[in-house]
Amino acid sequence: YNALELSKEGAGVLIEEKDLTAEKLADTVNSLMKDNDRILEMRTNARNLGRTDAAEKMIALCKELSR
């Protein structure tokens, strides 16, 4: 599920398990290693998906639920 969401947002590459072979994985990794622009785009997209305050939110929620 997480890989699907990252892939949808351009922050990752999804290879479905039914399609996963050593050759497919190697081809995908090699392709990415040769495409610096795509790696930078994926990095930016992944950062945009991140929650920098997730730990603080979880702590606040736990405190609230423990009352």
Short mmCIF file of N, CA, C and O in Angstrom, two decimals:
data_model
loop_
_atom_site.label_atom_id
_atom_site.label_comp_id
_atom_site.label_asym_id
_atom_site.label_seq_id
_atom_site.Cartn_x
_atom_site.Cartn_y
_atom_site.Cartn_z
N TYR A 1 0.82 -1.20 0.00
CA TYR A 1 0.00 0.00 0.00
C TYR A 1 0.86 1.25 0.00
O TYR A 1 0.60 2.17 -0.75
N ASN A 2 1.87 1.33 0.83
CA ASN A 2 2.71 2.52 0.88
C ASN A 2 3.41 2.75 -0.45
O ASN A 2 3.51 3.88 -0.91
N ALA A 3 3.90 1.69 -1.06
CA ALA A 3 4.58 1.83 -2.35
C ALA A 3 3.63 2.36 -3.41
O ALA A 3 4.02 3.17 -4.25
N LEU A 4 2.40 1.91 -3.37
CA LEU A 4 1.41 2.38 -4.34
C LEU A 4 1.18 3.87 -4.19
O LEU A 4 1.15 4.61 -5.19
N GLU A 5 1.03 4.34 -2.97
CA GLU A 5 0.80 5.77 -2.74
C GLU A 5 2.01 6.59 -3.17
O GLU A 5 1.86 7.66 -3.78
N LEU A 6 3.20 6.13 -2.85
CA LEU A 6 4.41 6.85 -3.27
C LEU A 6 4.50 6.89 -4.79
O LEU A 6 4.82 7.93 -5.37
N SER A 7 4.21 5.79 -5.42
CA SER A 7 4.26 5.72 -6.87
C SER A 7 3.24 6.66 -7.50
O SER A 7 3.54 7.36 -8.47
N LYS A 8 2.02 6.68 -6.97
CA LYS A 8 0.98 7.57 -7.49
C LYS A 8 1.40 9.04 -7.43
O LYS A 8 1.02 9.84 -8.29
N GLU A 9 2.16 9.38 -6.40
CA GLU A 9 2.58 10.77 -6.20
C GLU A 9 3.92 11.08 -6.85
O GLU A 9 4.47 12.16 -6.67
N GLY A 10 4.46 10.12 -7.60
CA GLY A 10 5.73 10.35 -8.29
C GLY A 10 6.93 10.34 -7.35
O GLY A 10 7.98 10.89 -7.66
N ALA A 11 6.77 9.69 -6.20
CA ALA A 11 7.85 9.67 -5.20
C ALA A 11 8.50 8.30 -5.10
O ALA A 11 9.34 8.08 -4.23
N GLY A 12 8.12 7.39 -5.96
CA GLY A 12 8.69 6.05 -5.91
C GLY A 12 8.30 5.27 -7.15
O GLY A 12 7.55 5.75 -7.99
N VAL A 13 8.82 4.07 -7.21
CA VAL A 13 8.54 3.18 -8.33
C VAL A 13 7.93 1.92 -7.76
O VAL A 13 8.45 1.35 -6.80
N LEU A 14 6.84 1.49 -8.34
CA LEU A 14 6.16 0.29 -7.87
C LEU A 14 6.37 -0.83 -8.87
O LEU A 14 6.12 -0.67 -10.06
N ILE A 15 6.83 -1.96 -8.36
CA ILE A 15 6.87 -3.18 -9.16
C ILE A 15 5.97 -4.16 -8.42
O ILE A 15 6.24 -4.52 -7.27
N GLU A 16 4.90 -4.55 -9.06
CA GLU A 16 3.97 -5.48 -8.42
C GLU A 16 4.66 -6.82 -8.20
O GLU A 16 5.51 -7.24 -9.00
N GLU A 17 4.30 -7.47 -7.11
CA GLU A 17 4.94 -8.73 -6.75
C GLU A 17 4.88 -9.75 -7.87
O GLU A 17 5.85 -10.46 -8.13
N LYS A 18 3.76 -9.79 -8.56
CA LYS A 18 3.60 -10.76 -9.65
C LYS A 18 4.58 -10.49 -10.80
O LYS A 18 4.90 -11.39 -11.58
N ASP A 19 5.06 -9.26 -10.90
CA ASP A 19 5.98 -8.86 -11.96
C ASP A 19 7.43 -8.80 -11.50
O ASP A 19 8.32 -8.55 -12.31
N LEU A 20 7.65 -9.01 -10.22
CA LEU A 20 8.99 -8.82 -9.65
C LEU A 20 9.90 -10.00 -9.96
O LEU A 20 9.62 -11.15 -9.59
N THR A 21 10.96 -9.69 -10.67
CA THR A 21 12.03 -10.66 -10.94
C THR A 21 13.34 -9.95 -10.68
O THR A 21 13.39 -8.71 -10.59
N ALA A 22 14.39 -10.71 -10.55
CA ALA A 22 15.71 -10.11 -10.35
C ALA A 22 16.06 -9.19 -11.52
O ALA A 22 16.58 -8.10 -11.33
N GLU A 23 15.72 -9.62 -12.71
CA GLU A 23 16.02 -8.82 -13.90
C GLU A 23 15.21 -7.51 -13.91
O GLU A 23 15.75 -6.45 -14.19
N LYS A 24 13.93 -7.59 -13.57
CA LYS A 24 13.07 -6.39 -13.55
C LYS A 24 13.58 -5.41 -12.50
O LYS A 24 13.64 -4.20 -12.74
N LEU A 25 13.93 -5.92 -11.32
CA LEU A 25 14.45 -5.05 -10.27
C LEU A 25 15.75 -4.40 -10.70
O LEU A 25 15.92 -3.19 -10.54
N ALA A 26 16.66 -5.18 -11.25
CA ALA A 26 17.94 -4.64 -11.70
C ALA A 26 17.75 -3.59 -12.79
O ALA A 26 18.38 -2.53 -12.77
N ASP A 27 16.86 -3.87 -13.74
CA ASP A 27 16.59 -2.91 -14.82
C ASP A 27 16.03 -1.60 -14.25
O ASP A 27 16.41 -0.51 -14.69
N THR A 28 15.12 -1.72 -13.29
CA THR A 28 14.52 -0.52 -12.69
C THR A 28 15.55 0.30 -11.95
O THR A 28 15.62 1.52 -12.10
N VAL A 29 16.36 -0.37 -11.14
CA VAL A 29 17.40 0.34 -10.37
C VAL A 29 18.42 0.97 -11.31
O VAL A 29 18.79 2.14 -11.14
N ASN A 30 18.86 0.23 -12.32
CA ASN A 30 19.84 0.77 -13.27
C ASN A 30 19.28 1.96 -14.02
O ASN A 30 19.98 2.95 -14.26
N SER A 31 18.02 1.90 -14.39
CA SER A 31 17.37 3.01 -15.08
C SER A 31 17.35 4.25 -14.20
O SER A 31 17.65 5.36 -14.66
N LEU A 32 17.00 4.07 -12.94
CA LEU A 32 16.96 5.21 -12.02
C LEU A 32 18.35 5.79 -11.80
O LEU A 32 18.51 7.01 -11.71
N MET A 33 19.34 4.93 -11.71
CA MET A 33 20.71 5.40 -11.46
C MET A 33 21.23 6.28 -12.61
O MET A 33 22.09 7.12 -12.40
N LYS A 34 20.67 6.08 -13.78
CA LYS A 34 21.09 6.85 -14.95
C LYS A 34 20.27 8.12 -15.16
O LYS A 34 20.56 8.91 -16.04
N ASP A 35 19.23 8.31 -14.34
CA ASP A 35 18.30 9.42 -14.54
C ASP A 35 18.26 10.33 -13.31
O ASP A 35 17.33 10.27 -12.51
N ASN A 36 19.26 11.16 -13.18
CA ASN A 36 19.38 12.03 -12.02
C ASN A 36 18.20 12.98 -11.89
O ASN A 36 17.74 13.26 -10.77
N ASP A 37 17.68 13.46 -13.00
CA ASP A 37 16.52 14.35 -12.94
C ASP A 37 15.31 13.65 -12.31
O ASP A 37 14.60 14.24 -11.50
N ARG A 38 15.12 12.41 -12.68
CA ARG A 38 13.98 11.66 -12.11
C ARG A 38 14.19 11.41 -10.62
O ARG A 38 13.25 11.51 -9.83
N ILE A 39 15.41 11.10 -10.23
CA ILE A 39 15.71 10.90 -8.81
C ILE A 39 15.43 12.18 -8.03
O ILE A 39 14.82 12.13 -6.96
N LEU A 40 15.86 13.32 -8.55
CA LEU A 40 15.62 14.59 -7.87
C LEU A 40 14.12 14.89 -7.78
O LEU A 40 13.63 15.37 -6.76
N GLU A 41 13.38 14.58 -8.85
CA GLU A 41 11.94 14.79 -8.84
C GLU A 41 11.27 13.88 -7.80
O GLU A 41 10.39 14.32 -7.05
N MET A 42 11.69 12.64 -7.75
CA MET A 42 11.13 11.70 -6.77
C MET A 42 11.45 12.15 -5.35
O MET A 42 10.60 12.07 -4.46
N ARG A 43 12.66 12.65 -5.14
CA ARG A 43 13.05 13.14 -3.81
C ARG A 43 12.17 14.31 -3.40
O ARG A 43 11.65 14.36 -2.28
N THR A 44 11.97 15.25 -4.30
CA THR A 44 11.11 16.40 -4.01
C THR A 44 9.69 15.96 -3.70
O THR A 44 9.08 16.42 -2.73
N ASN A 45 9.17 15.06 -4.52
CA ASN A 45 7.81 14.57 -4.30
C ASN A 45 7.69 13.84 -2.96
O ASN A 45 6.69 14.00 -2.26
N ALA A 46 8.70 13.07 -2.60
CA ALA A 46 8.67 12.35 -1.33
C ALA A 46 8.72 13.32 -0.16
O ALA A 46 7.99 13.16 0.83
N ARG A 47 9.53 14.34 -0.28
CA ARG A 47 9.59 15.35 0.79
C ARG A 47 8.26 16.07 0.95
O ARG A 47 7.85 16.39 2.06
N ASN A 48 7.60 16.33 -0.15
CA ASN A 48 6.30 17.01 -0.08
C ASN A 48 5.24 16.16 0.59
O ASN A 48 4.26 16.69 1.11
N LEU A 49 5.40 14.86 0.55
CA LEU A 49 4.45 13.95 1.18
C LEU A 49 4.71 13.79 2.68
O LEU A 49 3.83 13.38 3.42
N GLY A 50 5.92 14.10 3.09
CA GLY A 50 6.32 13.88 4.47
C GLY A 50 5.63 14.80 5.46
O GLY A 50 5.18 15.89 5.11
N ARG A 51 5.54 14.34 6.66
CA ARG A 51 4.97 15.12 7.76
C ARG A 51 6.09 15.39 8.75
O ARG A 51 6.47 14.49 9.50
N THR A 52 6.58 16.60 8.74
CA THR A 52 7.72 16.92 9.59
C THR A 52 7.35 17.01 11.06
O THR A 52 8.22 16.94 11.92
N ASP A 53 6.07 17.14 11.34
CA ASP A 53 5.62 17.25 12.73
C ASP A 53 4.88 16.01 13.20
O ASP A 53 4.14 16.04 14.18
N ALA A 54 5.11 14.89 12.54
CA ALA A 54 4.37 13.66 12.85
C ALA A 54 4.61 13.20 14.29
O ALA A 54 3.66 12.81 14.98
N ALA A 55 5.83 13.24 14.75
CA ALA A 55 6.12 12.78 16.11
C ALA A 55 5.40 13.64 17.15
O ALA A 55 4.79 13.11 18.09
N GLU A 56 5.43 14.94 16.95
CA GLU A 56 4.75 15.83 17.88
C GLU A 56 3.24 15.59 17.89
O GLU A 56 2.61 15.60 18.94
N LYS A 57 2.67 15.37 16.72
CA LYS A 57 1.23 15.10 16.64
C LYS A 57 0.87 13.80 17.34
O LYS A 57 -0.15 13.71 18.02
N MET A 58 1.71 12.78 17.19
CA MET A 58 1.46 11.50 17.84
C MET A 58 1.55 11.62 19.36
O MET A 58 0.72 11.06 20.08
N ILE A 59 2.52 12.36 19.84
CA ILE A 59 2.65 12.57 21.28
C ILE A 59 1.43 13.30 21.83
O ILE A 59 0.87 12.90 22.85
N ALA A 60 1.00 14.34 21.14
CA ALA A 60 -0.17 15.09 21.58
C ALA A 60 -1.41 14.20 21.59
O ALA A 60 -2.22 14.25 22.53
N LEU A 61 -1.57 13.39 20.58
CA LEU A 61 -2.71 12.48 20.50
C LEU A 61 -2.68 11.46 21.64
O LEU A 61 -3.70 11.20 22.28
N CYS A 62 -1.51 10.90 21.90
CA CYS A 62 -1.38 9.93 23.00
C CYS A 62 -1.71 10.57 24.34
O CYS A 62 -2.40 9.96 25.17
N LYS A 63 -1.24 11.79 24.54
CA LYS A 63 -1.54 12.49 25.79
C LYS A 63 -3.03 12.73 25.92
O LYS A 63 -3.61 12.56 27.00
N GLU A 64 -3.65 13.15 24.83
CA GLU A 64 -5.08 13.42 24.84
C GLU A 64 -5.88 12.14 25.13
O GLU A 64 -6.82 12.14 25.92
N LEU A 65 -5.50 11.04 24.52
CA LEU A 65 -6.21 9.79 24.73
C LEU A 65 -6.00 9.21 26.11
O LEU A 65 -6.85 8.45 26.60
N SER A 66 -4.90 9.55 26.75
CA SER A 66 -4.62 8.99 28.08
C SER A 66 -5.33 9.74 29.20
O SER A 66 -5.27 9.33 30.36
N ARG A 67 -6.01 10.81 28.89
CA ARG A 67 -6.71 11.61 29.91
C ARG A 67 -8.00 10.97 30.32
O ARG A 67 -8.70 10.29 29.74
#
